[in-house]
mmCIF file of N, CA and C in Angstrom:
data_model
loop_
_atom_site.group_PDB
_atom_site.id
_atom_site.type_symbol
_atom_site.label_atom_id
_atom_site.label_comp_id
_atom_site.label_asym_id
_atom_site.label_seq_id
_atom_site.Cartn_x
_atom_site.Cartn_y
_atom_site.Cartn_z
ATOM 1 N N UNK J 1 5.419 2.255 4.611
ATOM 2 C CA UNK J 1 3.989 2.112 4.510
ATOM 3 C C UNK J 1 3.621 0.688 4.121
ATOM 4 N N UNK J 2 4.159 0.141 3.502
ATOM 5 C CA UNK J 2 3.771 -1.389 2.898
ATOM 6 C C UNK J 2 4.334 -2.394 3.756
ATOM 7 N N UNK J 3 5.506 -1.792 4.319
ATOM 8 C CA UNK J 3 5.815 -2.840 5.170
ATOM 9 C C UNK J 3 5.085 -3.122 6.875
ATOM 10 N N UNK J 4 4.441 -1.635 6.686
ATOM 11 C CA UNK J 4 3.771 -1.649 7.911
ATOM 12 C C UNK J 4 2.569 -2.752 7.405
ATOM 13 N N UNK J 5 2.335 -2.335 6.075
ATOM 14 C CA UNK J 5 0.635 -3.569 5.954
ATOM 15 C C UNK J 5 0.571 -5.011 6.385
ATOM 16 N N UNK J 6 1.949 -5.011 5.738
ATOM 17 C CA UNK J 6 2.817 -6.285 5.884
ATOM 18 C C UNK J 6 2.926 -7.189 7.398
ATOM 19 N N UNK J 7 3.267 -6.008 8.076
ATOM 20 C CA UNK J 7 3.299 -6.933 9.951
ATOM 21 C C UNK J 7 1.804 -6.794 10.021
ATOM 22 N N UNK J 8 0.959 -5.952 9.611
ATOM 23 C CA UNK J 8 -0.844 -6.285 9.592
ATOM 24 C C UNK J 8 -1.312 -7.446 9.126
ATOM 25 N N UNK J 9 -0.348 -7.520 8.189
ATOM 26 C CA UNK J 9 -0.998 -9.159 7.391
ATOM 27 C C UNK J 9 -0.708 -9.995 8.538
ATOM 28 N N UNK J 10 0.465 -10.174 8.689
ATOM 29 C CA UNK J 10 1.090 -10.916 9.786
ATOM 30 C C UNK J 10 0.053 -11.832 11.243
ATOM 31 N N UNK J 11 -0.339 -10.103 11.264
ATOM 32 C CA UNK J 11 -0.979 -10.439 12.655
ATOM 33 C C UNK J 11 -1.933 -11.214 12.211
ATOM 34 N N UNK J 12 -3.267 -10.280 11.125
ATOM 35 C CA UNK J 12 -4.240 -10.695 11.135
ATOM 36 C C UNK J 12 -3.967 -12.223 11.075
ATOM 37 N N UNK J 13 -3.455 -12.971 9.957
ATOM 38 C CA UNK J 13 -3.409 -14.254 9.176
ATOM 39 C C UNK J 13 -3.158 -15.092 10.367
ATOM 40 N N UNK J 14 -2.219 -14.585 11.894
ATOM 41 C CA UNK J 14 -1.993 -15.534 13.056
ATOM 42 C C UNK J 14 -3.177 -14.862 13.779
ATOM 43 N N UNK J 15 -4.649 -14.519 13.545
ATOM 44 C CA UNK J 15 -5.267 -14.013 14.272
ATOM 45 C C UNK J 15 -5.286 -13.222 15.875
ATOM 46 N N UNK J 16 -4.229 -11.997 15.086
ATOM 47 C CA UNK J 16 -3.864 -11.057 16.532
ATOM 48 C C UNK J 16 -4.579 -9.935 15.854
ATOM 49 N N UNK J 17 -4.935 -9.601 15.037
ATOM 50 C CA UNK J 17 -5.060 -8.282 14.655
ATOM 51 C C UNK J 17 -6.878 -8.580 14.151
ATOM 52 N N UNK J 18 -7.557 -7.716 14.222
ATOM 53 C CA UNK J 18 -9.158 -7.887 13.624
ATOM 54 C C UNK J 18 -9.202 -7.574 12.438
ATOM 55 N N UNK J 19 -9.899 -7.450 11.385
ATOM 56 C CA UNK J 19 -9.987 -7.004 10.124
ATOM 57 C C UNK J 19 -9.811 -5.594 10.498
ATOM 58 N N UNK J 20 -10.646 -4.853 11.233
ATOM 59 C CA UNK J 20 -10.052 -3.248 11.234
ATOM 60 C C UNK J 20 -8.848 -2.980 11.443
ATOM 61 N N UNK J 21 -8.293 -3.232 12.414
ATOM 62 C CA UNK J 21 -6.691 -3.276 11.809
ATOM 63 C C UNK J 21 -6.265 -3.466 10.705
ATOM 64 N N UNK J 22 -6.507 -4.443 10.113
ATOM 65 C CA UNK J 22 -5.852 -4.478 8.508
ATOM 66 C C UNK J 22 -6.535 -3.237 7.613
ATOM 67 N N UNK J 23 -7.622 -3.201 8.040
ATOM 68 C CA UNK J 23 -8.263 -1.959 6.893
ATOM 69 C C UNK J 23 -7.969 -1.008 7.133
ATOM 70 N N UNK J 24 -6.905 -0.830 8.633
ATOM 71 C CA UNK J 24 -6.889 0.802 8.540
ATOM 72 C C UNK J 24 -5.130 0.788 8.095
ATOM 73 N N UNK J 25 -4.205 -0.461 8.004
ATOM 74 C CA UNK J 25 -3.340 -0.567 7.661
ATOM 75 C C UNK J 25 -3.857 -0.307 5.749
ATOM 76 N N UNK J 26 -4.833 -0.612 5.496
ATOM 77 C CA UNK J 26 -4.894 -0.490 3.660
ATOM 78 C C UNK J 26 -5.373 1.282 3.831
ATOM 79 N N UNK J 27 -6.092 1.441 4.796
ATOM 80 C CA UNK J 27 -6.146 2.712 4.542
ATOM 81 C C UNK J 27 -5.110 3.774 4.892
ATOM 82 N N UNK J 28 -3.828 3.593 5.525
ATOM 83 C CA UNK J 28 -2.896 4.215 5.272
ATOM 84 C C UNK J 28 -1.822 3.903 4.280
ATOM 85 N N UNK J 29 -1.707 3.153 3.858
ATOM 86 C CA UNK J 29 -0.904 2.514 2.368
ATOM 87 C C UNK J 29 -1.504 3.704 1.139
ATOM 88 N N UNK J 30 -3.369 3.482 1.008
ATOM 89 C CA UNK J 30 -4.072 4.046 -0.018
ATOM 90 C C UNK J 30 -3.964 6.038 -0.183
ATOM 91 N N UNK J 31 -4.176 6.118 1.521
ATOM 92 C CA UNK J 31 -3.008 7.819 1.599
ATOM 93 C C UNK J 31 -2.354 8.605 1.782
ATOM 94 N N UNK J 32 -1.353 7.157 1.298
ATOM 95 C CA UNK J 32 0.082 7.844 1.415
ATOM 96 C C UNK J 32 0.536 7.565 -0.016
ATOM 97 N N UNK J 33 -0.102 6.791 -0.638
ATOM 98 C CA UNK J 33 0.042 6.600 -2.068
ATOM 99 C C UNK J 33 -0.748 7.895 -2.951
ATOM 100 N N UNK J 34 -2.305 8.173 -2.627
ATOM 101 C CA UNK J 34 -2.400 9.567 -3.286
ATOM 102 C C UNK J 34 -1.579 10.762 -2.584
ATOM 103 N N UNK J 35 -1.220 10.692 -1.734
ATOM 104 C CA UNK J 35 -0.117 12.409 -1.712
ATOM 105 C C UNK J 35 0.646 11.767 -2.118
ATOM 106 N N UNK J 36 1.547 10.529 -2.539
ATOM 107 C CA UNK J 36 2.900 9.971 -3.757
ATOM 108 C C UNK J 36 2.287 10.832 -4.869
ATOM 109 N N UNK J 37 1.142 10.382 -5.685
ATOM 110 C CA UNK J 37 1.136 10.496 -6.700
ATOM 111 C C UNK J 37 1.003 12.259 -7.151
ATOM 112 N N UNK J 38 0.015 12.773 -6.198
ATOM 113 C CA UNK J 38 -0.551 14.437 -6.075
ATOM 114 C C UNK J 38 1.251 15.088 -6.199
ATOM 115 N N UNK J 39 2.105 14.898 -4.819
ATOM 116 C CA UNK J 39 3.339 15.474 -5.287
ATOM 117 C C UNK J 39 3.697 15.114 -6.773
ATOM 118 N N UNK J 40 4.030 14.016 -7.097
ATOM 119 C CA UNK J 40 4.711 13.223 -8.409
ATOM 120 C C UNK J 40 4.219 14.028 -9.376
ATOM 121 N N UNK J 41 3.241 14.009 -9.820
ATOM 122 C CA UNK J 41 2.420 14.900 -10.428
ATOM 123 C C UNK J 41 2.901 16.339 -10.651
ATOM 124 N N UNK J 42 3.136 17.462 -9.881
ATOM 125 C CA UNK J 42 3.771 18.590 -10.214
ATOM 126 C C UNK J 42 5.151 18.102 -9.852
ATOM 127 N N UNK J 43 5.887 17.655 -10.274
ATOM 128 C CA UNK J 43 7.465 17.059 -10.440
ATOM 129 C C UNK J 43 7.694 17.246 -12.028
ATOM 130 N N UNK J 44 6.564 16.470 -12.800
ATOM 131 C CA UNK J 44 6.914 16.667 -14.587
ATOM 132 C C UNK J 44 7.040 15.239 -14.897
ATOM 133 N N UNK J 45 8.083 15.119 -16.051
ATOM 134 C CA UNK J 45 8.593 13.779 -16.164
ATOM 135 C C UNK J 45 9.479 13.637 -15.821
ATOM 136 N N UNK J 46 9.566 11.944 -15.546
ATOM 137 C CA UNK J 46 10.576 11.429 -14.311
ATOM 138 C C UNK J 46 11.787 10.974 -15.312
ATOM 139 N N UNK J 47 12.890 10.591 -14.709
ATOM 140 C CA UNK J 47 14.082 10.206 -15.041
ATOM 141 C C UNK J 47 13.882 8.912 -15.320
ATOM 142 N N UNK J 48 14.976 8.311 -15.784
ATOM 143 C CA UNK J 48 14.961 6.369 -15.580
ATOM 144 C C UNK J 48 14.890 6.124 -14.349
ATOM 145 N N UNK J 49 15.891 7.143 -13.722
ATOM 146 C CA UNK J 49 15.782 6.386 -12.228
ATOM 147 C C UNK J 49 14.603 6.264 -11.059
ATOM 148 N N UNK J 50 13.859 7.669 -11.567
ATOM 149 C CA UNK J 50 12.852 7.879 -10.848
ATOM 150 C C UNK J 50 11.664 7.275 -11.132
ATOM 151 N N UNK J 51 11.534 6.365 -12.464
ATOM 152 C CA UNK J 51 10.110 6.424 -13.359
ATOM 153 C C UNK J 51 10.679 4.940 -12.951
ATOM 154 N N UNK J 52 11.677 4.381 -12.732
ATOM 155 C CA UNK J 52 12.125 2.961 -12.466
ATOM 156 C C UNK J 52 11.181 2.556 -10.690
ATOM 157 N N UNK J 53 12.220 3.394 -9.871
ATOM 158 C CA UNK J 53 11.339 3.762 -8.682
ATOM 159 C C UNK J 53 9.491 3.664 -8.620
ATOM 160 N N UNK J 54 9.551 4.394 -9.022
ATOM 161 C CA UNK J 54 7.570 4.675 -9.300
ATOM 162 C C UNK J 54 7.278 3.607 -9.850
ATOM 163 N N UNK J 55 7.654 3.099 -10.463
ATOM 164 C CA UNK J 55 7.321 1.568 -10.837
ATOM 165 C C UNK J 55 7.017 0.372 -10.134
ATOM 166 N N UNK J 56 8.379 0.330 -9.288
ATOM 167 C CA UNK J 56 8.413 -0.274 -7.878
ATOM 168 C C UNK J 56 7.671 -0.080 -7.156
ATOM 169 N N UNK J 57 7.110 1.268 -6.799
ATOM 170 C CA UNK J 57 6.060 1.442 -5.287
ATOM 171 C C UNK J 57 4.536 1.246 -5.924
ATOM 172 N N UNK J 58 4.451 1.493 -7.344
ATOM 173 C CA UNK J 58 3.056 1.411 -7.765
ATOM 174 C C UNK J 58 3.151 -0.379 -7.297
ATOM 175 N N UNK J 59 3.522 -1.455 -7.839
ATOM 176 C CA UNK J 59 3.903 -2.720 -7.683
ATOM 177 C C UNK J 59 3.477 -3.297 -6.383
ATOM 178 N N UNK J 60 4.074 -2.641 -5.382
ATOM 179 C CA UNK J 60 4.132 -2.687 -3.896
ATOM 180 C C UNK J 60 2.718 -2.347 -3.293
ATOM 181 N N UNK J 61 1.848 -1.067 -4.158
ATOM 182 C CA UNK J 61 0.909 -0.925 -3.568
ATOM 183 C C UNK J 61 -0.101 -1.660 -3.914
ATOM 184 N N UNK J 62 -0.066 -2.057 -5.305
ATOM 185 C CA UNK J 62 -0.945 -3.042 -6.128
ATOM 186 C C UNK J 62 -0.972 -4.545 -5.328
ATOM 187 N N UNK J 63 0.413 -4.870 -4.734
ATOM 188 C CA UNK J 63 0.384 -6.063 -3.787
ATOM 189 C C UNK J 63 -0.084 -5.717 -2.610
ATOM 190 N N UNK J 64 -0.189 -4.958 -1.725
ATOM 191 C CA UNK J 64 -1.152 -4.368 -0.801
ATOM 192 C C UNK J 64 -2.596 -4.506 -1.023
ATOM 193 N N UNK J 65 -2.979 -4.398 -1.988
ATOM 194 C CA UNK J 65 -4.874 -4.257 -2.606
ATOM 195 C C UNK J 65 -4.918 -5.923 -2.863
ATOM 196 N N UNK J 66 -3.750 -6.749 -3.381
ATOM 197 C CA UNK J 66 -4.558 -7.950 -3.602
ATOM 198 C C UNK J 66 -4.603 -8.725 -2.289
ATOM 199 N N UNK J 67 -3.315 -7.999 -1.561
ATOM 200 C CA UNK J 67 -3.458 -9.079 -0.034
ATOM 201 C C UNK J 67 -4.557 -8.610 0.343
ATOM 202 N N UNK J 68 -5.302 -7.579 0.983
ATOM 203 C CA UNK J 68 -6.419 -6.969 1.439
ATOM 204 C C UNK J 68 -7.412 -7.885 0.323
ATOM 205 N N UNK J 69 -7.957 -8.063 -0.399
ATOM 206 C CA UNK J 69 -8.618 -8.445 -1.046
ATOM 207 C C UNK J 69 -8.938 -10.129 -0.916
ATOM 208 N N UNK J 70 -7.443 -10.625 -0.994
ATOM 209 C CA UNK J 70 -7.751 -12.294 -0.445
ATOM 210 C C UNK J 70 -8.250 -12.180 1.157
ATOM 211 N N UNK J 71 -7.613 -11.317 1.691
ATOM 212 C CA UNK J 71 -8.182 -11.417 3.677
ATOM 213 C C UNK J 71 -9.767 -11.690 3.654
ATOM 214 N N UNK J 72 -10.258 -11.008 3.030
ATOM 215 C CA UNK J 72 -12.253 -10.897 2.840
ATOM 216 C C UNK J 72 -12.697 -10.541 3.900
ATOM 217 N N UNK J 73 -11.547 -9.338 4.142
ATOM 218 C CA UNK J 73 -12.401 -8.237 5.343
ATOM 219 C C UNK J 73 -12.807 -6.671 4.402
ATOM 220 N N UNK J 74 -14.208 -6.807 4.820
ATOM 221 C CA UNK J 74 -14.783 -5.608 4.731
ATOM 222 C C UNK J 74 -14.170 -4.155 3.961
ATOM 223 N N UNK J 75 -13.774 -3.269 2.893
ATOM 224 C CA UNK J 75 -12.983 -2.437 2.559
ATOM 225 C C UNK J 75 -13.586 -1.134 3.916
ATOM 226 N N UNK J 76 -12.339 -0.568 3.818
ATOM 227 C CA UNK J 76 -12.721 0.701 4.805
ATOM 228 C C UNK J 76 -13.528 1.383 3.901
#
C-alpha cells in the first residue's frame, strides 16, 4: 500500500500522474490502514514483535500524509 503511494509520488512529482491519482493513491493507503487498525484492535495486546511492526506501518503511513500534504493537491 505505501509503496504503491510511492510510484504515485513518482509520477505525480515527474508530472505523469494528476493530483487525483495521488489522492486516490492516499485514499487507498488511509483504507487499508483503518481495516489495519479495526482488525488490530480485536487481536488484544501485541507482542514486541508485533507492537514493533505496528510501529513501523503507523510511521509509513504518517509519511504517506506528509508527502500528500507537501504535493498541495486537494484532500479526497
Amino acid at each position: 500500500m505505501v509503496r504503491n503511494f510511492g510510484e504515485r509520488a513518482a509520477l505525480y512529482a515527474r508530472g505523469q500522474l494528476p493530483c487525483a491519482g495521488l489522492a486516490r493513491g492516499l485514499s487507498d493507503v488511509e483504507n487499508r490502514w483503518i481495516a489495519y487498525n479495526a482488525a488490530r484492535k480485536t487481536a488484544g495486546l501485541l507482542d514486541a514483535t508485533h507492537a514493533a511492526r505496528d510501529q513501523m506501518l503507523y510511521a509509513k503511513v504518517d509519511s504517506v500524509e506528509r508527502r500528500f500534504e507537501q504535493s498541495g493537491c486537494p484532500r479526497p
